[in-house]
Amino acid sequence: MGAQQSHPIPNNHHHQQQQLPSDATNQQQPIRRKIGEGCSLFGTANSGKSTLYYLAKHILRKEWFYSSKIEFEHDLQYACCSMMGKLWSILEESERKQMKGLILERFESTLDKIEEIIRIKDWDLFDSFPQVSNFDFCELLIHVWKIPNMRELYEIRWNEISLNISQYCNEHKNSINLHSRLNLQMLENLPEFLENIENPNESFLPLTWCYECTNSSKQFEFRYGYFRDVGGARTERRTWMQSLASMPETIFLVISLSEIDQYLAEDDSQTLRIQDTKRMFKFMNSIPELMDTRKIVLFTKPDILIKKLQKGVTVNLGNSFQNET
């Protein structure tokens, strides 16, 4: 059992006081700069910041290509497991029952405990992934995606919830925890992710398509200093000033273009995510001690924005950032 024969693999595996944004409630103290070089990523949850951190780690450490087939297989299986779990979570109960029957029909000979491994109700496999990683989640995801009408069903379900993730998660709060709802938007990448599986290239890094939202700050060292992800959830922003105290020469501000018509997933408010991003942008540009710090704005997910516009989504941003530049 395993994924060795079920999907293609790339041929080469070497492969003053300022007010903090929402929920940063600690009293702010003036920044005391420390000597050091490096850069940090700031961005809201689901902005793509964690994926950029993951990419930077590979690039700056010169680990762009996988060193072994086993390493690639593990990441691919984990990514497929994550995608399958999120896809399963947005299906209706009747649709799950139908899918379960079709899954059993194809995988019955290799799944001894389908209820235990797939966990039909929640599909919360992330903590137990090492114990079930000998199952081919890549083959399962491809099989489910090829079921007749599955792509249309995915489009219908995702379009229903993508505009207001917060409302959807509130209605399903008994079965969807905060960690899951923050990561639900990885489904934006599902069609492109599957295209990369079927037509991989040497630079295909599976986790960049479904990287989990960070729950805390983290960093890695490289030749010229450090690279830090400060965390983006609203409950984590109270630690931002601590990160800024040892901050460096460069600040990256990550803004997702796909969030323009979405509401915050972390609470029941009707706050547009773009407004939350605007507050972060304003905050970072209003700290006197950081006036001379180089700031680079990175816009992510333009492909998702294009697809939304093609589907007729209309958004009036007005002059949202006119006074912040």
mmCIF file of N, CA and C in Angstrom, residues 22 54 57 60 65 83 89 91 120 131 144 149 167 172 187 191 213-214 216 236 248 266 275 277 295 301 306 309 323:
data_model
loop_
_atom_site.group_PDB
_atom_site.id
_atom_site.type_symbol
_atom_site.label_atom_id
_atom_site.label_comp_id
_atom_site.label_asym_id
_atom_site.label_seq_id
_atom_site.Cartn_x
_atom_site.Cartn_y
_atom_site.Cartn_z
ATOM 1 N N SER A 22 -6.696 44.837 15.403
ATOM 2 C CA SER A 22 -7.655 44.130 16.239
ATOM 3 C C SER A 22 -7.035 42.992 17.021
ATOM 4 N N TYR A 54 7.342 29.336 3.827
ATOM 5 C CA TYR A 54 7.780 27.999 3.440
ATOM 6 C C TYR A 54 8.657 28.061 2.188
ATOM 7 N N LYS A 57 12.080 29.596 2.960
ATOM 8 C CA LYS A 57 12.945 28.644 3.658
ATOM 9 C C LYS A 57 13.644 27.724 2.676
ATOM 10 N N LEU A 60 16.146 30.275 0.396
ATOM 11 C CA LEU A 60 17.283 30.874 1.090
ATOM 12 C C LEU A 60 18.232 29.830 1.659
ATOM 13 N N PHE A 65 14.915 21.880 -4.358
ATOM 14 C CA PHE A 65 14.509 20.573 -4.854
ATOM 15 C C PHE A 65 14.536 19.552 -3.724
ATOM 16 N N MET A 83 -6.093 18.506 1.585
ATOM 17 C CA MET A 83 -7.070 18.924 0.584
ATOM 18 C C MET A 83 -8.322 18.052 0.636
ATOM 19 N N SER A 89 -15.217 18.280 4.119
ATOM 20 C CA SER A 89 -15.921 19.064 5.145
ATOM 21 C C SER A 89 -17.013 19.954 4.571
ATOM 22 N N LEU A 91 -18.995 19.105 1.969
ATOM 23 C CA LEU A 91 -20.055 18.318 1.346
ATOM 24 C C LEU A 91 -21.225 18.142 2.306
ATOM 25 N N ILE A 120 -15.392 9.967 8.621
ATOM 26 C CA ILE A 120 -16.366 10.566 7.719
ATOM 27 C C ILE A 120 -16.933 11.887 8.237
ATOM 28 N N GLN A 131 0.530 8.062 11.465
ATOM 29 C CA GLN A 131 0.002 6.721 11.665
ATOM 30 C C GLN A 131 -0.760 6.200 10.441
ATOM 31 N N VAL A 144 -11.603 10.730 -6.263
ATOM 32 C CA VAL A 144 -12.803 11.492 -5.911
ATOM 33 C C VAL A 144 -13.024 12.627 -6.902
ATOM 34 N N ASN A 149 -19.483 14.756 -12.048
ATOM 35 C CA ASN A 149 -20.132 15.917 -11.420
ATOM 36 C C ASN A 149 -19.430 16.420 -10.157
ATOM 37 N N GLN A 167 -19.616 33.280 8.389
ATOM 38 C CA GLN A 167 -20.997 32.836 8.566
ATOM 39 C C GLN A 167 -21.101 31.319 8.424
ATOM 40 N N HIS A 172 -21.616 26.000 11.354
ATOM 41 C CA HIS A 172 -21.093 24.644 11.544
ATOM 42 C C HIS A 172 -20.071 24.605 12.685
ATOM 43 N N LEU A 187 -8.933 25.451 -0.120
ATOM 44 C CA LEU A 187 -9.730 24.901 -1.220
ATOM 45 C C LEU A 187 -9.720 25.803 -2.449
ATOM 46 N N PRO A 191 -8.262 23.021 -7.741
ATOM 47 C CA PRO A 191 -8.115 22.643 -9.159
ATOM 48 C C PRO A 191 -6.677 22.753 -9.655
ATOM 49 N N CYS A 213 -2.148 27.347 8.094
ATOM 50 C CA CYS A 213 -1.981 28.639 8.760
ATOM 51 C C CYS A 213 -1.139 28.458 10.012
ATOM 52 N N THR A 214 -0.273 29.389 10.275
ATOM 53 C CA THR A 214 0.564 29.296 11.461
ATOM 54 C C THR A 214 -0.219 29.644 12.712
ATOM 55 N N SER A 216 1.592 30.397 15.575
ATOM 56 C CA SER A 216 2.505 31.218 16.361
ATOM 57 C C SER A 216 3.636 31.668 15.443
ATOM 58 N N GLU A 236 -3.066 36.539 17.689
ATOM 59 C CA GLU A 236 -1.611 36.471 17.782
ATOM 60 C C GLU A 236 -0.940 37.833 17.678
ATOM 61 N N PRO A 248 14.602 44.012 12.002
ATOM 62 C CA PRO A 248 15.585 44.018 10.966
ATOM 63 C C PRO A 248 15.506 45.135 9.999
ATOM 64 N N GLU A 266 -12.481 34.450 11.662
ATOM 65 C CA GLU A 266 -12.132 34.167 13.050
ATOM 66 C C GLU A 266 -13.177 34.586 14.071
ATOM 67 N N GLN A 275 -10.514 45.210 4.902
ATOM 68 C CA GLN A 275 -10.453 46.273 5.895
ATOM 69 C C GLN A 275 -9.495 45.911 7.022
ATOM 70 N N THR A 277 -6.891 44.034 6.623
ATOM 71 C CA THR A 277 -5.577 44.213 6.015
ATOM 72 C C THR A 277 -5.190 45.688 5.983
ATOM 73 N N LYS A 295 10.164 48.588 3.604
ATOM 74 C CA LYS A 295 8.922 47.814 3.615
ATOM 75 C C LYS A 295 8.569 47.427 2.179
ATOM 76 N N LYS A 301 -2.157 35.642 -4.567
ATOM 77 C CA LYS A 301 -3.390 35.059 -5.102
ATOM 78 C C LYS A 301 -4.063 35.890 -6.201
ATOM 79 N N ILE A 306 -8.634 36.898 -10.398
ATOM 80 C CA ILE A 306 -9.029 36.861 -11.807
ATOM 81 C C ILE A 306 -10.224 35.932 -12.004
ATOM 82 N N LEU A 309 -13.380 37.632 -10.758
ATOM 83 C CA LEU A 309 -13.845 38.669 -11.680
ATOM 84 C C LEU A 309 -14.481 38.050 -12.919
ATOM 85 N N ASN A 323 -4.520 56.949 1.057
ATOM 86 C CA ASN A 323 -3.862 57.774 2.064
ATOM 87 C C ASN A 323 -2.817 57.021 2.860
#
